[in-house]
Amino acid sequence: EVQLVESGGGLVQAGGSLRLSCAASGFTFGDYAIGWFRQAPGKEREGVSCIPTSDGSPYYAEAVKGRFAIDSDNAKSTVYLQMNSLKPEDTAVYYCAAEKGPCNRHAADFGFWGQGTQVTVSS
């Protein structure tokens, strides 16, 4: 059974940092692209970042470029999202998702999802 478990969310002041984790199990970690998405109240779920299965550059949404960084620890089957210089507009529930193949930017392209972790940035 595929499982993705996010952690690391919380309340932080603007300008602060958080590091989200996505622990994966139930599938061959190296065969799947892992993406981070977020959804704010009243808004659609949007792609934030994605790390591919093979060598290649991760994807970052324009809104987070230069502030967020994605990396993975294959030995732990875990993907991390380091979020720096956080802004109130980064407030959302953050989800990790997995799918075979290349990184995609659209939530509909991912078949496996975690339960989400709340990130709240106060001004």
Short mmCIF file of N, CA and C in Angstrom, two decimals, residues 12-106:
data_model
loop_
_atom_site.label_atom_id
_atom_site.label_comp_id
_atom_site.label_asym_id
_atom_site.label_seq_id
_atom_site.Cartn_x
_atom_site.Cartn_y
_atom_site.Cartn_z
N VAL A 12 4.60 30.14 11.71
CA VAL A 12 5.87 30.84 11.67
C VAL A 12 5.62 32.29 11.27
N GLN A 13 6.48 33.18 11.72
CA GLN A 13 6.36 34.58 11.34
C GLN A 13 6.92 34.78 9.94
N ALA A 14 6.45 35.83 9.29
CA ALA A 14 6.97 36.17 7.96
C ALA A 14 8.48 36.34 8.04
N GLY A 15 9.15 35.80 7.04
CA GLY A 15 10.60 35.82 7.02
C GLY A 15 11.25 34.59 7.62
N GLY A 16 10.46 33.78 8.29
CA GLY A 16 10.97 32.58 8.93
C GLY A 16 11.10 31.40 7.98
N SER A 17 11.45 30.26 8.55
CA SER A 17 11.69 29.06 7.75
C SER A 17 10.99 27.86 8.36
N LEU A 18 10.66 26.92 7.50
CA LEU A 18 10.15 25.61 7.90
C LEU A 18 10.73 24.57 6.96
N ARG A 19 10.84 23.35 7.47
CA ARG A 19 11.29 22.24 6.63
C ARG A 19 10.23 21.14 6.71
N LEU A 20 9.60 20.91 5.58
CA LEU A 20 8.59 19.86 5.49
C LEU A 20 9.24 18.54 5.09
N SER A 21 8.69 17.46 5.59
CA SER A 21 9.15 16.13 5.23
C SER A 21 8.00 15.32 4.65
N CYS A 22 8.33 14.46 3.72
CA CYS A 22 7.36 13.54 3.12
C CYS A 22 7.98 12.15 3.16
N ALA A 23 7.51 11.32 4.07
CA ALA A 23 8.02 9.97 4.21
C ALA A 23 7.18 9.02 3.36
N ALA A 24 7.82 8.30 2.47
CA ALA A 24 7.12 7.43 1.52
C ALA A 24 7.34 5.97 1.86
N SER A 25 6.34 5.16 1.59
CA SER A 25 6.46 3.72 1.76
C SER A 25 5.49 3.02 0.83
N GLY A 26 5.74 1.73 0.60
CA GLY A 26 4.82 0.93 -0.20
C GLY A 26 5.12 0.93 -1.68
N PHE A 27 6.20 1.57 -2.11
CA PHE A 27 6.58 1.55 -3.52
C PHE A 27 8.08 1.76 -3.63
N THR A 28 8.60 1.49 -4.82
CA THR A 28 10.03 1.69 -5.05
C THR A 28 10.29 3.17 -5.21
N PHE A 29 10.89 3.74 -4.18
CA PHE A 29 11.02 5.20 -4.08
C PHE A 29 11.65 5.81 -5.32
N GLY A 30 12.70 5.19 -5.82
CA GLY A 30 13.44 5.75 -6.95
C GLY A 30 12.68 5.74 -8.26
N ASP A 31 11.55 5.05 -8.34
CA ASP A 31 10.79 4.96 -9.57
C ASP A 31 9.74 6.07 -9.71
N TYR A 32 9.59 6.87 -8.68
CA TYR A 32 8.50 7.84 -8.64
C TYR A 32 9.03 9.27 -8.51
N ALA A 33 8.40 10.16 -9.25
CA ALA A 33 8.60 11.58 -9.01
C ALA A 33 7.77 11.98 -7.78
N ILE A 34 8.33 12.84 -6.96
CA ILE A 34 7.62 13.31 -5.77
C ILE A 34 7.41 14.81 -5.90
N GLY A 35 6.18 15.22 -5.76
CA GLY A 35 5.85 16.63 -5.87
C GLY A 35 5.28 17.19 -4.58
N TRP A 36 5.46 18.48 -4.40
CA TRP A 36 4.81 19.21 -3.31
C TRP A 36 3.77 20.15 -3.92
N PHE A 37 2.60 20.13 -3.33
CA PHE A 37 1.52 21.00 -3.75
C PHE A 37 1.01 21.75 -2.53
N ARG A 38 0.25 22.80 -2.76
CA ARG A 38 -0.37 23.50 -1.64
C ARG A 38 -1.75 23.98 -2.04
N GLN A 39 -2.59 24.11 -1.03
CA GLN A 39 -3.94 24.58 -1.28
C GLN A 39 -4.36 25.52 -0.15
N ALA A 40 -4.61 26.75 -0.54
CA ALA A 40 -5.09 27.76 0.40
C ALA A 40 -6.62 27.76 0.36
N PRO A 41 -7.26 28.25 1.42
CA PRO A 41 -8.73 28.27 1.46
C PRO A 41 -9.30 29.02 0.26
N GLY A 42 -10.25 28.39 -0.41
CA GLY A 42 -10.91 29.02 -1.53
C GLY A 42 -10.12 29.02 -2.82
N LYS A 43 -8.96 28.39 -2.81
CA LYS A 43 -8.12 28.35 -4.02
C LYS A 43 -7.89 26.92 -4.48
N GLU A 44 -7.49 26.80 -5.74
CA GLU A 44 -7.18 25.48 -6.27
C GLU A 44 -5.82 25.01 -5.75
N ARG A 45 -5.67 23.70 -5.76
CA ARG A 45 -4.39 23.13 -5.39
C ARG A 45 -3.36 23.48 -6.47
N GLU A 46 -2.20 23.95 -6.06
CA GLU A 46 -1.19 24.37 -7.03
C GLU A 46 0.13 23.66 -6.78
N GLY A 47 0.85 23.42 -7.85
CA GLY A 47 2.16 22.79 -7.74
C GLY A 47 3.18 23.76 -7.18
N VAL A 48 3.99 23.29 -6.26
CA VAL A 48 5.03 24.10 -5.64
C VAL A 48 6.41 23.68 -6.13
N SER A 49 6.66 22.38 -6.08
CA SER A 49 7.97 21.87 -6.46
C SER A 49 7.85 20.38 -6.75
N CYS A 50 8.82 19.87 -7.49
CA CYS A 50 8.83 18.44 -7.80
C CYS A 50 10.25 17.99 -8.00
N ILE A 51 10.56 16.80 -7.50
CA ILE A 51 11.89 16.24 -7.71
C ILE A 51 11.74 15.01 -8.58
N PRO A 52 12.51 14.94 -9.67
CA PRO A 52 12.34 13.84 -10.62
C PRO A 52 12.98 12.55 -10.12
N THR A 53 12.68 11.47 -10.82
CA THR A 53 13.20 10.17 -10.44
C THR A 53 14.67 10.02 -10.81
N SER A 54 15.07 10.68 -11.87
CA SER A 54 16.44 10.52 -12.34
C SER A 54 17.15 11.86 -12.31
N ASP A 55 18.33 11.86 -12.81
CA ASP A 55 19.05 13.12 -12.86
C ASP A 55 18.26 14.15 -13.64
N GLY A 56 18.28 15.32 -13.15
CA GLY A 56 17.53 16.38 -13.79
C GLY A 56 17.21 17.44 -12.79
N SER A 57 16.81 18.55 -13.28
CA SER A 57 16.55 19.68 -12.40
C SER A 57 15.17 19.58 -11.77
N PRO A 58 15.07 19.88 -10.49
CA PRO A 58 13.74 19.94 -9.89
C PRO A 58 12.94 21.09 -10.47
N TYR A 59 11.64 20.98 -10.31
CA TYR A 59 10.75 22.05 -10.76
C TYR A 59 10.36 22.92 -9.55
N TYR A 60 10.29 24.22 -9.77
CA TYR A 60 9.79 25.15 -8.76
C TYR A 60 8.79 26.10 -9.39
N ALA A 61 7.71 26.34 -8.70
CA ALA A 61 6.78 27.36 -9.15
C ALA A 61 7.46 28.73 -9.04
N GLU A 62 7.06 29.63 -9.90
CA GLU A 62 7.68 30.97 -9.91
C GLU A 62 7.55 31.65 -8.54
N ALA A 63 6.46 31.42 -7.87
CA ALA A 63 6.20 32.10 -6.59
C ALA A 63 7.18 31.69 -5.49
N VAL A 64 7.86 30.55 -5.67
CA VAL A 64 8.74 30.06 -4.60
C VAL A 64 10.20 29.96 -5.02
N LYS A 65 10.49 30.24 -6.29
CA LYS A 65 11.87 30.15 -6.76
C LYS A 65 12.78 31.04 -5.94
N GLY A 66 13.92 30.50 -5.55
CA GLY A 66 14.88 31.26 -4.77
C GLY A 66 14.61 31.22 -3.28
N ARG A 67 13.44 30.74 -2.87
CA ARG A 67 13.10 30.67 -1.44
C ARG A 67 12.93 29.23 -0.95
N PHE A 68 12.44 28.37 -1.81
CA PHE A 68 12.19 26.96 -1.44
C PHE A 68 13.22 26.08 -2.14
N ALA A 69 13.54 24.97 -1.47
CA ALA A 69 14.46 23.99 -2.06
C ALA A 69 13.96 22.59 -1.73
N ILE A 70 13.96 21.73 -2.74
CA ILE A 70 13.51 20.35 -2.57
C ILE A 70 14.71 19.43 -2.65
N ASP A 71 14.74 18.43 -1.78
CA ASP A 71 15.78 17.42 -1.88
C ASP A 71 15.23 16.10 -1.34
N SER A 72 16.01 15.05 -1.53
CA SER A 72 15.53 13.73 -1.10
C SER A 72 16.64 12.95 -0.44
N ASP A 73 16.24 12.05 0.43
CA ASP A 73 17.14 11.09 1.05
C ASP A 73 16.63 9.71 0.65
N ASN A 74 17.24 9.15 -0.38
CA ASN A 74 16.75 7.87 -0.90
C ASN A 74 16.84 6.76 0.14
N ALA A 75 17.84 6.81 1.00
CA ALA A 75 17.99 5.78 2.01
C ALA A 75 16.82 5.79 3.00
N LYS A 76 16.23 6.96 3.19
CA LYS A 76 15.10 7.09 4.11
C LYS A 76 13.76 7.18 3.37
N SER A 77 13.80 7.13 2.03
CA SER A 77 12.57 7.28 1.22
C SER A 77 11.80 8.52 1.64
N THR A 78 12.52 9.60 1.78
CA THR A 78 11.93 10.84 2.27
C THR A 78 12.33 12.00 1.39
N VAL A 79 11.37 12.85 1.11
CA VAL A 79 11.61 14.08 0.36
C VAL A 79 11.35 15.25 1.29
N TYR A 80 12.19 16.26 1.17
CA TYR A 80 12.10 17.43 2.03
C TYR A 80 11.81 18.68 1.20
N LEU A 81 11.13 19.61 1.80
CA LEU A 81 10.92 20.93 1.20
C LEU A 81 11.36 21.97 2.22
N GLN A 82 12.52 22.56 1.95
CA GLN A 82 13.02 23.62 2.81
C GLN A 82 12.41 24.93 2.34
N MET A 83 11.73 25.61 3.23
CA MET A 83 11.02 26.84 2.88
C MET A 83 11.62 27.99 3.69
N ASN A 84 12.23 28.91 2.98
CA ASN A 84 12.86 30.07 3.62
C ASN A 84 12.14 31.34 3.20
N SER A 85 12.39 32.40 3.94
CA SER A 85 11.81 33.71 3.63
C SER A 85 10.30 33.60 3.41
N LEU A 86 9.66 32.93 4.31
CA LEU A 86 8.23 32.66 4.15
C LEU A 86 7.42 33.95 4.19
N LYS A 87 6.34 33.94 3.41
CA LYS A 87 5.46 35.09 3.29
C LYS A 87 4.04 34.67 3.71
N PRO A 88 3.22 35.61 4.12
CA PRO A 88 1.83 35.25 4.47
C PRO A 88 1.11 34.53 3.34
N GLU A 89 1.43 34.86 2.11
CA GLU A 89 0.77 34.21 0.98
C GLU A 89 1.21 32.77 0.78
N ASP A 90 2.19 32.32 1.53
CA ASP A 90 2.57 30.90 1.50
C ASP A 90 1.68 30.06 2.42
N THR A 91 0.81 30.71 3.16
CA THR A 91 -0.10 29.99 4.05
C THR A 91 -1.01 29.06 3.26
N ALA A 92 -1.00 27.78 3.62
CA ALA A 92 -1.79 26.77 2.90
C ALA A 92 -1.59 25.42 3.58
N VAL A 93 -2.39 24.46 3.15
CA VAL A 93 -2.10 23.06 3.47
C VAL A 93 -1.16 22.55 2.39
N TYR A 94 -0.06 21.97 2.81
CA TYR A 94 0.94 21.45 1.89
C TYR A 94 0.82 19.94 1.81
N TYR A 95 0.79 19.45 0.58
CA TYR A 95 0.66 18.02 0.32
C TYR A 95 1.86 17.52 -0.48
N CYS A 96 2.28 16.30 -0.20
CA CYS A 96 3.20 15.67 -1.12
C CYS A 96 2.44 14.61 -1.92
N ALA A 97 2.93 14.36 -3.11
CA ALA A 97 2.27 13.44 -4.02
C ALA A 97 3.32 12.67 -4.80
N ALA A 98 2.94 11.49 -5.26
CA ALA A 98 3.88 10.64 -5.98
C ALA A 98 3.24 10.10 -7.25
N GLU A 99 4.06 9.96 -8.27
CA GLU A 99 3.59 9.36 -9.51
C GLU A 99 4.80 8.87 -10.30
N LYS A 100 4.62 7.77 -11.01
CA LYS A 100 5.70 7.27 -11.88
C LYS A 100 5.89 8.22 -13.03
N GLY A 101 7.13 8.32 -13.48
CA GLY A 101 7.40 9.14 -14.64
C GLY A 101 7.99 10.48 -14.27
N PRO A 102 8.00 11.39 -15.23
CA PRO A 102 8.63 12.70 -15.01
C PRO A 102 7.80 13.57 -14.08
N CYS A 103 8.43 14.67 -13.64
CA CYS A 103 7.71 15.64 -12.82
C CYS A 103 6.62 16.31 -13.64
N ASN A 104 5.48 16.44 -13.03
CA ASN A 104 4.37 17.17 -13.62
C ASN A 104 3.95 18.30 -12.70
N ARG A 105 3.36 19.31 -13.28
CA ARG A 105 3.01 20.48 -12.50
C ARG A 105 1.57 20.46 -12.03
N HIS A 106 0.80 19.50 -12.55
CA HIS A 106 -0.62 19.51 -12.29
C HIS A 106 -1.01 18.42 -11.31
#
